[in-house]
Coordinates of C-alpha atoms and ligand atoms in Angstrom, one line a residue:
X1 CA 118.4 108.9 112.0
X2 CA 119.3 105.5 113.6
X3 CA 118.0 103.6 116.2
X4 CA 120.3 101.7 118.9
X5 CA 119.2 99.7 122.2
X6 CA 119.5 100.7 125.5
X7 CA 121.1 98.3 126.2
X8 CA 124.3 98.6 123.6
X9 CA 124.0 95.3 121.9
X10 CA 125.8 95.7 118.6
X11 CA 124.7 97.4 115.7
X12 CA 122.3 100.3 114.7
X13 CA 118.8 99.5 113.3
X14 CA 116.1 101.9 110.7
X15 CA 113.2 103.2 111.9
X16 CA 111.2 100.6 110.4
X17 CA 113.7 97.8 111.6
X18 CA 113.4 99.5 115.1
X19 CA 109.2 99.7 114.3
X20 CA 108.9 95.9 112.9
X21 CA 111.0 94.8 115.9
X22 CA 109.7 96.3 118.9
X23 CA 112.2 95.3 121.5
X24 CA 115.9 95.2 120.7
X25 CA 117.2 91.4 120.3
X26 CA 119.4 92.5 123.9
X27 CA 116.2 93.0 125.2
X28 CA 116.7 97.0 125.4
X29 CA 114.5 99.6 124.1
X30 CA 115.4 101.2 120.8
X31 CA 116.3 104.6 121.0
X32 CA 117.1 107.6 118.3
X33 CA 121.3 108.0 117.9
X34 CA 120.4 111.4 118.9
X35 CA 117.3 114.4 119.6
X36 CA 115.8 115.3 116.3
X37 CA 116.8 118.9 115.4
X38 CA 114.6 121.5 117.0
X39 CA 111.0 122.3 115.6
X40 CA 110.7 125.9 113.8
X41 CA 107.1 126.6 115.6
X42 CA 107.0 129.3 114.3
X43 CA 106.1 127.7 110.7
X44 CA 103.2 125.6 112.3
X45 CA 100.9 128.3 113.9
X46 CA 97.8 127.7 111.5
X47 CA 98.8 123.9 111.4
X48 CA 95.9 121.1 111.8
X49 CA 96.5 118.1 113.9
X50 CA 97.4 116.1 111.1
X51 CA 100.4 119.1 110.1
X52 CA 101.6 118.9 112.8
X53 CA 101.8 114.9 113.1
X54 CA 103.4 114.9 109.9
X55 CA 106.2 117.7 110.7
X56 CA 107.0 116.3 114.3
X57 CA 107.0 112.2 113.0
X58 CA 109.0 112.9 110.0
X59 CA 112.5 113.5 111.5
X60 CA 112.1 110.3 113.7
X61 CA 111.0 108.1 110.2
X62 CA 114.0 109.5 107.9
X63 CA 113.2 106.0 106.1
X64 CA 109.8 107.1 105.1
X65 CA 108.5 109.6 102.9
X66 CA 106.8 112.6 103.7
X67 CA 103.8 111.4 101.4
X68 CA 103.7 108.3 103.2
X69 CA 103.8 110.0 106.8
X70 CA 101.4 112.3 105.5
X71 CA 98.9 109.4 104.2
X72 CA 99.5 107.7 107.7
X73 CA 98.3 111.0 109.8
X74 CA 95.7 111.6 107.9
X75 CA 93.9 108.1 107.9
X76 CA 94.7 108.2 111.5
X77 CA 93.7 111.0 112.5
X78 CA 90.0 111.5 110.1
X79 CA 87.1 112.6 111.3
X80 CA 85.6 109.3 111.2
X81 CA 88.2 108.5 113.9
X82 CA 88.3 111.3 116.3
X83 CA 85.0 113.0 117.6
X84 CA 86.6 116.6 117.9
X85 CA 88.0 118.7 114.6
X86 CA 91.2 119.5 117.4
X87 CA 92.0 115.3 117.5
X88 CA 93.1 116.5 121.6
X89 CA 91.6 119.7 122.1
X90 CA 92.2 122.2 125.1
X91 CA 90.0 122.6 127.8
X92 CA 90.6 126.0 129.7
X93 CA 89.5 125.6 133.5
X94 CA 90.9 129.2 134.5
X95 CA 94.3 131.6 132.7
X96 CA 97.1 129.5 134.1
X97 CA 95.5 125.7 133.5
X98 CA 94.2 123.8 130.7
X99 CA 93.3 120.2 130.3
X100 CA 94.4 118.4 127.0
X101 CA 91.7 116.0 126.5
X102 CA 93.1 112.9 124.7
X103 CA 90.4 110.8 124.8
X104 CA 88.4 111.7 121.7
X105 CA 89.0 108.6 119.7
X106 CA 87.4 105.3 119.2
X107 CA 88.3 103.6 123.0
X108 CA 88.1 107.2 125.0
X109 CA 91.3 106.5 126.2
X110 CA 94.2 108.0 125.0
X111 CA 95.9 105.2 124.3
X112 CA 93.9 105.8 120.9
X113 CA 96.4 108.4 120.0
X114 CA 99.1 106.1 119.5
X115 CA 97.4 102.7 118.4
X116 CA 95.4 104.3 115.4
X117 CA 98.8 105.6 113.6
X118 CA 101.0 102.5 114.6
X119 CA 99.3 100.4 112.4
X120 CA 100.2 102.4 109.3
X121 CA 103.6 102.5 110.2
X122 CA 104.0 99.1 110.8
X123 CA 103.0 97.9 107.9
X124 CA 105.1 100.9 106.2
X125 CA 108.1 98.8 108.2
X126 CA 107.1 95.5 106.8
X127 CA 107.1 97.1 103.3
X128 CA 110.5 98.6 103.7
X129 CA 112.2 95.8 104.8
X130 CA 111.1 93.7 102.6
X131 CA 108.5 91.2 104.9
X132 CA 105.8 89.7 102.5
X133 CA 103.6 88.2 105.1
X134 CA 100.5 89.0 106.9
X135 CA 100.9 90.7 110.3
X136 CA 99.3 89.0 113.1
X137 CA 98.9 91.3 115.7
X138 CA 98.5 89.1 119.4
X139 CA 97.5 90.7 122.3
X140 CA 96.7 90.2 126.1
X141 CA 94.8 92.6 127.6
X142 CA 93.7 93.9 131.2
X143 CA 91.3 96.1 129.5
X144 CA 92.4 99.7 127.9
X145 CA 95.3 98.3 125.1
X146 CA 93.3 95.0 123.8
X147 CA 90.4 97.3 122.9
X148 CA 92.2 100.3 121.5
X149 CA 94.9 98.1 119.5
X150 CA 91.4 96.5 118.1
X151 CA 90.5 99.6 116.8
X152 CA 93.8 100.7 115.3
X153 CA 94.0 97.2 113.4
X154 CA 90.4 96.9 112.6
X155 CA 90.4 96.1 108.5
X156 CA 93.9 97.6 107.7
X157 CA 95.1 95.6 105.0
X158 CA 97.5 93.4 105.3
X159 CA 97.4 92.6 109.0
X160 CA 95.0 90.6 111.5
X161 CA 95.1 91.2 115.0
X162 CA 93.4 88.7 117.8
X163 CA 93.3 90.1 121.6
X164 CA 92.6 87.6 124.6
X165 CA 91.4 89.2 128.0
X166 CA 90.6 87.6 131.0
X167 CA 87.1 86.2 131.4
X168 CA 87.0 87.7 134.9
X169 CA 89.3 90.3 135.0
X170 CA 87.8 93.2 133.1
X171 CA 85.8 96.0 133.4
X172 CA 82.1 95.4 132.4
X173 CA 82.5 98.1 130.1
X174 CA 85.8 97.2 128.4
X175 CA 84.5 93.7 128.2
X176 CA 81.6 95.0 125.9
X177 CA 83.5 97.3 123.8
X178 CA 85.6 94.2 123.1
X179 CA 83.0 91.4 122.5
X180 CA 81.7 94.0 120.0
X181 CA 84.0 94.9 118.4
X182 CA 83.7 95.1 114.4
X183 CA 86.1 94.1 111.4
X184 CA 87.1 91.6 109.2
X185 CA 90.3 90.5 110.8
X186 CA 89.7 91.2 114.0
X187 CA 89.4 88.0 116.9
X188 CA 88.5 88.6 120.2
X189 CA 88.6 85.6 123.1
X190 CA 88.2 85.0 126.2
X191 CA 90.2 83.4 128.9
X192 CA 89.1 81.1 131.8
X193 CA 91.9 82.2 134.2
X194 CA 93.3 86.0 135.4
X195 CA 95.8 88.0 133.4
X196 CA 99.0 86.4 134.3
X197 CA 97.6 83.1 132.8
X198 CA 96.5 84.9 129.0
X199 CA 99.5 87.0 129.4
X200 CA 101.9 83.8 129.5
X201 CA 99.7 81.9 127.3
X202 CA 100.5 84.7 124.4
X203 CA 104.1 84.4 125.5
X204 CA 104.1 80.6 125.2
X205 CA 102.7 81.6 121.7
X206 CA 104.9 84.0 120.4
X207 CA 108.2 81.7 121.8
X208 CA 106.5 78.5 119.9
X209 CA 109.1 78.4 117.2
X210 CA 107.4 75.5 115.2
X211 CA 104.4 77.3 115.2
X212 CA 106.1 80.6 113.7
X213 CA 107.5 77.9 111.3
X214 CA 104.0 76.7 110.3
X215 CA 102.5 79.9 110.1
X216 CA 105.5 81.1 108.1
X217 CA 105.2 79.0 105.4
X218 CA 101.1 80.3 105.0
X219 CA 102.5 84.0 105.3
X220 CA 101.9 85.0 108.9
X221 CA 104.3 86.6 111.2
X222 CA 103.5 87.7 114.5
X223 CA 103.9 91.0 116.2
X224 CA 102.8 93.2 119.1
X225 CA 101.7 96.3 119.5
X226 CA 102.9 96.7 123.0
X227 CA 103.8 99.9 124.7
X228 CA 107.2 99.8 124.3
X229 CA 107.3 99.9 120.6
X230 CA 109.1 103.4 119.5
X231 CA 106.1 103.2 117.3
X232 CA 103.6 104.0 120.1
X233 CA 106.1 106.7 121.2
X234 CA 106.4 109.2 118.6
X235 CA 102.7 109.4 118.5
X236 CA 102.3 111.1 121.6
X237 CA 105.1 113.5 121.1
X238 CA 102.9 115.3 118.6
X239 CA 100.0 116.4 121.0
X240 CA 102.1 118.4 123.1
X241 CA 103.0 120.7 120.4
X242 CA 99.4 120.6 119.2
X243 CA 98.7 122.2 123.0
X244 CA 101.4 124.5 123.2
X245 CA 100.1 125.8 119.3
X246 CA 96.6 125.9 120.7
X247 CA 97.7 128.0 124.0
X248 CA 99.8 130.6 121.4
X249 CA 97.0 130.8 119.0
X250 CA 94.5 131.8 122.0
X251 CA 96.9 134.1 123.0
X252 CA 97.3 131.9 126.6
X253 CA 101.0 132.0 126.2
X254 CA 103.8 134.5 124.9
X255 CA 106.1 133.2 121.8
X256 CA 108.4 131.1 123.9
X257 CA 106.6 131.5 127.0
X258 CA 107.6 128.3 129.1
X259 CA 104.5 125.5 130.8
X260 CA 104.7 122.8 132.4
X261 CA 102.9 119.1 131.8
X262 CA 101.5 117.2 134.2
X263 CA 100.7 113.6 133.1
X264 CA 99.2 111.0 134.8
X265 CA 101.9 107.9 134.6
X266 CA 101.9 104.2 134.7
X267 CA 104.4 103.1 132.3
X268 CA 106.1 106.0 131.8
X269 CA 105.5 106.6 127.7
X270 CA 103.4 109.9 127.8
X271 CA 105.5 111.7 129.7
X272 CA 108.2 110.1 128.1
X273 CA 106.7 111.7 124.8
X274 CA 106.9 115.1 126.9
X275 CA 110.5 114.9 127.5
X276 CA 111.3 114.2 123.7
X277 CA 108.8 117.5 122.6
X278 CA 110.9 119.1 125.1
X279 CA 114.3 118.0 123.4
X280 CA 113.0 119.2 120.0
X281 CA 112.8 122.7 121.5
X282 CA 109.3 123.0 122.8
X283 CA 109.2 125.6 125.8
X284 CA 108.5 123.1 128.6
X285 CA 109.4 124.3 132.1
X286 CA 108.5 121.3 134.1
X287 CA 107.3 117.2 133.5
X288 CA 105.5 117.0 136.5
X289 CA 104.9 113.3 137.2
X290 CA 102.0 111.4 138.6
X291 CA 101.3 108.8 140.1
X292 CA 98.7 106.9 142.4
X293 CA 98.9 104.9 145.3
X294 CA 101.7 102.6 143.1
X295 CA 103.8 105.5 144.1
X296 CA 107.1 103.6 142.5
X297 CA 107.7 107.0 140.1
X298 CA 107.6 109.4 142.9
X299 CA 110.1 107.3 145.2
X300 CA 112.5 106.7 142.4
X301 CA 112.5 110.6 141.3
X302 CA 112.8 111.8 144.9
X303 CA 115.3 109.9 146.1
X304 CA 116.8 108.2 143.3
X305 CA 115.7 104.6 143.9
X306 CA 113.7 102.2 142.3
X307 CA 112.2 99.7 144.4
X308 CA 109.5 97.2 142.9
X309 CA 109.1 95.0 146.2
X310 CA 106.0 96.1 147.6
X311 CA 102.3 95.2 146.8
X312 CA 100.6 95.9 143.6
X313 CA 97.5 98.5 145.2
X314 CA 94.2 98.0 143.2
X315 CA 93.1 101.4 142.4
X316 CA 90.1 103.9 140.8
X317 CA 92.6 104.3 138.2
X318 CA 93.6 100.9 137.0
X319 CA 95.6 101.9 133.7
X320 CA 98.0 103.5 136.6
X321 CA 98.7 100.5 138.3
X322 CA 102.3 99.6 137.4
X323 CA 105.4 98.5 139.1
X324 CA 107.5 98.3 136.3
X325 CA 107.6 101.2 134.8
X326 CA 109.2 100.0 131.0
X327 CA 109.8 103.3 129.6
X328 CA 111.9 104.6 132.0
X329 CA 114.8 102.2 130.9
X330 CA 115.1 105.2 127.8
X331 CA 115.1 108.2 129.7
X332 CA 118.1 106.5 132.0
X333 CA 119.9 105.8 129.2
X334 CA 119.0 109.7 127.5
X335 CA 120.1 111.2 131.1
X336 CA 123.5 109.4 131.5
X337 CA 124.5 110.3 127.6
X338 CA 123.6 106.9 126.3
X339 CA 125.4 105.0 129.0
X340 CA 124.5 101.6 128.2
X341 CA 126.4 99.7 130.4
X342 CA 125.2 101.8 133.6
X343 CA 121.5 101.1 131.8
X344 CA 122.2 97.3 131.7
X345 CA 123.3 97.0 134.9
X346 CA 120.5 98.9 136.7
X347 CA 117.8 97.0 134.7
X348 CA 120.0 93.5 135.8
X349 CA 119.8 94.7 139.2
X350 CA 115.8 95.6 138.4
X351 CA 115.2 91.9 137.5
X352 CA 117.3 90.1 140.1
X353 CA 116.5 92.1 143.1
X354 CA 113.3 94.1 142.1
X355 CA 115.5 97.2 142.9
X356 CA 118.6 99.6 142.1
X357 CA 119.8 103.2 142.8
X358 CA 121.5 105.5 140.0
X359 CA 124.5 107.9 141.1
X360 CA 123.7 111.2 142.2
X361 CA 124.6 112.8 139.1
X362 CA 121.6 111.0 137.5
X363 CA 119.4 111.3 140.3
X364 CA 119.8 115.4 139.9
X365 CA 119.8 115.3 136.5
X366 CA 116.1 113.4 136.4
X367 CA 114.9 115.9 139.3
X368 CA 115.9 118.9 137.0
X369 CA 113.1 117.9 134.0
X370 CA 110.7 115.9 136.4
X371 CA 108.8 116.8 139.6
X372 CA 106.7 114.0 141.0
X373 CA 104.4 113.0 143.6
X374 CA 101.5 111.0 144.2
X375 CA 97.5 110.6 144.9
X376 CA 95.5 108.1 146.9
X377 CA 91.5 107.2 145.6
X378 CA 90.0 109.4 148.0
X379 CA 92.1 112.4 147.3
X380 CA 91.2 111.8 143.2
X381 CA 87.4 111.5 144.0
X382 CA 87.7 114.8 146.0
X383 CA 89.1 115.7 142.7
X384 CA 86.7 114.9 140.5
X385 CA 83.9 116.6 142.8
X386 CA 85.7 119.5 143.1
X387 CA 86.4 120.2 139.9
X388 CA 82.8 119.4 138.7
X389 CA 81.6 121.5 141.5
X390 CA 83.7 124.7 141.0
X391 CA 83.9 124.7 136.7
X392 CA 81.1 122.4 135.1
X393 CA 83.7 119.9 134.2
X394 CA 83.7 116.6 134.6
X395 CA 87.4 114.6 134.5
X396 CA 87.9 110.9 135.2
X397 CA 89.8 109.1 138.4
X398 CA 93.3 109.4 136.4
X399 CA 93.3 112.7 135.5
X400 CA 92.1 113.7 138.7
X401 CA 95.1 112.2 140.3
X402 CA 97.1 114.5 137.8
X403 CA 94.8 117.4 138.9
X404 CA 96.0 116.8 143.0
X405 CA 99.2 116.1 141.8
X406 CA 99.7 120.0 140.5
X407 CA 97.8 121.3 143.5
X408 CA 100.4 119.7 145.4
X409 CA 103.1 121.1 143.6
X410 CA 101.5 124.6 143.6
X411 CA 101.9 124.1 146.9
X412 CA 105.3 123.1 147.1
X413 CA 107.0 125.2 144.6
X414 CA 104.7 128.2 144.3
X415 CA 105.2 128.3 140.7
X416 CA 103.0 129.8 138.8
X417 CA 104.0 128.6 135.0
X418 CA 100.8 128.1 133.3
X419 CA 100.3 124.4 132.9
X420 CA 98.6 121.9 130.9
X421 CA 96.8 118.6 133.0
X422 CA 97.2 115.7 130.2
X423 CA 93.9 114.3 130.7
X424 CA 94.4 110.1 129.6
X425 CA 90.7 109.3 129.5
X426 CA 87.0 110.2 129.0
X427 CA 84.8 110.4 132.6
X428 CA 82.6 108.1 130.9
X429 CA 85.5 105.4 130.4
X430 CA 85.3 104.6 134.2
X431 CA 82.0 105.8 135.2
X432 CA 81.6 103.8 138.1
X433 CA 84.3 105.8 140.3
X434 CA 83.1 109.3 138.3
X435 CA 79.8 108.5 139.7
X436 CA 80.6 107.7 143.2
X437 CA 82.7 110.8 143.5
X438 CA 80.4 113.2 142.0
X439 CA 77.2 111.6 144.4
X440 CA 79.5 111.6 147.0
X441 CA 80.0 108.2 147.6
X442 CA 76.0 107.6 148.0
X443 CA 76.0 105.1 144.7
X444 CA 72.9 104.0 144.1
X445 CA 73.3 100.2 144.9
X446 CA 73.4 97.6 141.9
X447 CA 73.3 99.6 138.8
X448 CA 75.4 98.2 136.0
X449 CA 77.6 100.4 134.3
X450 CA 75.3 101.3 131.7
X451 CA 72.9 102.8 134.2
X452 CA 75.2 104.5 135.4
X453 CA 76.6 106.1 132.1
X454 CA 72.8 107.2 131.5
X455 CA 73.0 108.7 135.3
X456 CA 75.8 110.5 135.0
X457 CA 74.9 112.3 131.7
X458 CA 71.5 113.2 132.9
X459 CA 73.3 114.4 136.0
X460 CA 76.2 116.8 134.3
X461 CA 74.0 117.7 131.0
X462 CA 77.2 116.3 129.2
X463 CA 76.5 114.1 126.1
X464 CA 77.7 110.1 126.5
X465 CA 80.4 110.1 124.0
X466 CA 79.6 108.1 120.7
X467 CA 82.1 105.5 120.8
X468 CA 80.4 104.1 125.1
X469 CA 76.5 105.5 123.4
X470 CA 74.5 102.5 122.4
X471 CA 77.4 99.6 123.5
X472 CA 74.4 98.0 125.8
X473 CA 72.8 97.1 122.2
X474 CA 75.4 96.2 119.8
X475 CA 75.6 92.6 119.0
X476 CA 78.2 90.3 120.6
X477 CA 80.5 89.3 117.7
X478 CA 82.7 87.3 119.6
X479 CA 81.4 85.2 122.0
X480 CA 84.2 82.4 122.4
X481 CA 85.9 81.4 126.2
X482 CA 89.0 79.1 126.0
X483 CA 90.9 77.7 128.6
X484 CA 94.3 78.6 128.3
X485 CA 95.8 75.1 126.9
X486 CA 93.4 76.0 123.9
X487 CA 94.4 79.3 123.1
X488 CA 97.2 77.9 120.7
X489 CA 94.4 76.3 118.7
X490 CA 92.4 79.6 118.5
X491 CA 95.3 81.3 116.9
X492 CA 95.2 78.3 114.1
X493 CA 91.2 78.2 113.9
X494 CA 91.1 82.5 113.5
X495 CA 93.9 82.5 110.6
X496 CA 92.4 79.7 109.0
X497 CA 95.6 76.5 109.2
X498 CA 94.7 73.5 110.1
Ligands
PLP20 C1 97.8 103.8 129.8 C2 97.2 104.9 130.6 C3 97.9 105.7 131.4 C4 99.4 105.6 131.7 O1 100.1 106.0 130.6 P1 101.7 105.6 130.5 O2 102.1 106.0 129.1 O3 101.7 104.1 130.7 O4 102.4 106.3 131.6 C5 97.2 106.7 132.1 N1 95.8 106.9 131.9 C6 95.1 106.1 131.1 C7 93.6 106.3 131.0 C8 95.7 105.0 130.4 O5 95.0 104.2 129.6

């Protein structure tokens, strides 16, 4: 299979070209020439995690062997990785829905899923076409990716990555898992400014083509691990077969039976990921889209217009709160039959005037596979409490918007499929909000976040997962702040140029 950009610049790229590359030189997204053949399910049913990584990756990597996609899954996906022998197992709140917890990996984020395999398949890419240099991973985060790209990285031969967040701009919590984060290539800074400034400072660095030169000549090349990578994509396509496999084998579900997925969105790549499982055959009914008060996905899907100009709305579910939506560029361009030209012209339209609107045909066409609404910080608290209240279980401020989101559609559609709530990260993660919704707003006043992680197990009987357990007393590895003319210089100092 061959890759090609949404965009139609010329040629066709490999896997690992598309993989090493990340973003098409046009600027598109790389996409597969076509839908990899449907998925015999019915050869999986005893599969492990890893089984069925290896069967669902494998059509999308023609150029890489089913030993080495093997090798990759199962590093990835060990037991010294994941905290749960399932890697995302199901929790069933009644018979019609489940949650699919994907937060049982190093960060307690899901984004874990995708950033602990990438790194074996990018440096499968570099082999395969032919790069002999060190991979220098260099990342700006707001908080989840930084941390969870950290861990993917962390000693994998062959690569270094160095991720600078803002010295003010993250979470408490995700600034500690950072700080102490472990490895012998990993860097971790700190940035006086907000994110825009780090993020342009890494920009500045990866567009410095002396530098590249420089670094080239001691055997570093730079890359990213960004989210639009096709190699953070075909990741997450695998956990929705693992939870339709899991339903079957409980007997939840018929053979074929149809579910729908509802999965808390930001930049569009989980459910992205759904729409591909559902192209390789997968019985999904309905990708039922949310979103929170940076209601951009629900606009666009419901009337067919994307419209960026409005104010970026600080939520309790900060990994949510997106305007541009990247990943929707390839389902446009899957829903018109690959029309680039439409694609390039929409996304032209995106970047000049912060808005466009696709023909009707494409509106109905995205409204058939996707149903979408939205859920405010109060609504998602009520959430949380309710849930915690009526079942025992405890879910954090982004799943709970997907939680209202399928009430809502309930509601609206009285279907009654059986459906799966993608839940993107562990209650612990952003304990802070959990807290306040569960106490019903009454926070006890100036506890840090560790307090409250303490508070919020006593109160639920539910054990702090391993990975947030004992942060407070780790050592800080990496204590340096830069200002953001320096940061150049902290790219030389960590590889070791002068
Ligand atoms: C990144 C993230 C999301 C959004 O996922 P997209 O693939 O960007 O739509 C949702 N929840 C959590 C916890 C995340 O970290």
């Amino acid at each position: 299979m061959r890759y090609y950009s949404t965009r139609g610049g010329a040629g066709s790229f490999s896997a690992a070209e598309a993989i090493k590359l990340g973003l098409a030189p046009d600027g598109g997204l790389f996409v597969p020439a076509a839908a990899p053949a449907p998925l015999a399910l019915d050869g999986l049913p005893g599969a492990s995690y890893r089984e069925i990584a290896a069967a669902v990756l494998q059509p999308f990597l023609p150029d890489f062997s089913p030993a080495e996609i093997e090798g990759a899954a199962f590093s990835a996906y060990s037991a010294a990785r994941f905290d749960n022998p399932s890697v995302t197992p199901l929790h069933r709140l009644d018979d019609g829905l489940f949650f699919l917890e994907l937060w049982h990996g190093p960060t307690c984020a899901f984004k874990d899923i995708a950033l602990q395999l990438l790194p074996h398949l990018l440096r499968g890419a570099m082999k395969k076409t032919g790069e002999r240099s060190d991979i220098v991973i260099l990342a700006a985060t707001s908080g989840d990716t930084g941390k969870a790209a950290l861990e993917g990285f962390r000693d994998v031969p062959g690569t270094r990555i160095l991720v600078f967040y803002p010295e003010q701009g993250v979470s408490e919590m995700q600034k500690r898992q950072m700080v102490t984060q472990e490895g012998a290539n990993v860097g971790v800074a700190a940035v006086r400014g907000d994110f825009d400034d780090v993020q342009a400072g890494v920009k500045e660095i990866f567009n410095d083509g002396a530098l590249a030169r420089v670094l080239a000549e001691r055997g570093f090349k730079f890359s990213s691990a960004n989210s639009i990578n096709w190699g953070r994509l075909i990741p997450q396509v695998v956990y929705y077969f693992s939870a339709y496999l899991e339903l079957r084998r409980g007997g939840a579900v018929r053979p074929f039976e149809k579910v729908n997925f509802v999965v808390p969105t930001g930049n569009f790549g989980n459910i992205l990921a759904g729409y591909y499982a559902r192209r390789m055959g997968l019985p999904v009914q309905r990708l039922i889209c949310a979103s929170n008060a940076n209601r951009v996905l629900t606009d666009f899907i419901n009337t067919g217009i994307y419209d960026r100009n409005r104010p970026l709305v600080q939520t309790t579910s900060p990994s949510m709160d997106i305007l541009i939506s990247s990943n929707l560029e390839r389902l446009l361009f899957e829903v018109t039959g690959h029309d680039a030209a439409r694609v390039r012209s929409w996304m032209e339209q995106l970047r000049d005037r912060g808005r466009y609107r696709v023909d009707p045909a494409t509106a109905r066409a995205v409204g058939e596979l996707f149903w979408a609404d939205c859920a405010g910080d109060d609504k998602a608290g009520r959430a949380i409490r309710g849930t915690y209240r009526e079942h025992g279980y405890l879910i954090d401020p982004h799943t709970a918007v997907g939680r209202v989101v399928y009430e809502k559609y309930r509601a609206a559609t009285g279907d009654r499929t059986k459906t799966v709530i993608v839940s993107t990260a562990s209650p612990f993660k952003f304990n802070a909000s959990v807290a306040r919704a569960l106490l019903d707003g009454d926070r006890p006043g100036g506890q840090d976040e560790f307090t409250l992680l303490r508070l919020l197990s006593e109160v639920t009987g539910i054990k702090i997962p391993p990975a947030l357990d004992g942060l407070a007393e780790k050592p800080v590895l990496h204590d340096a702040v830069v200002n953001r003319e320096q940061m150049k210089q902290k790219v030389l100092d960590f590889l070791g140029v002068k």
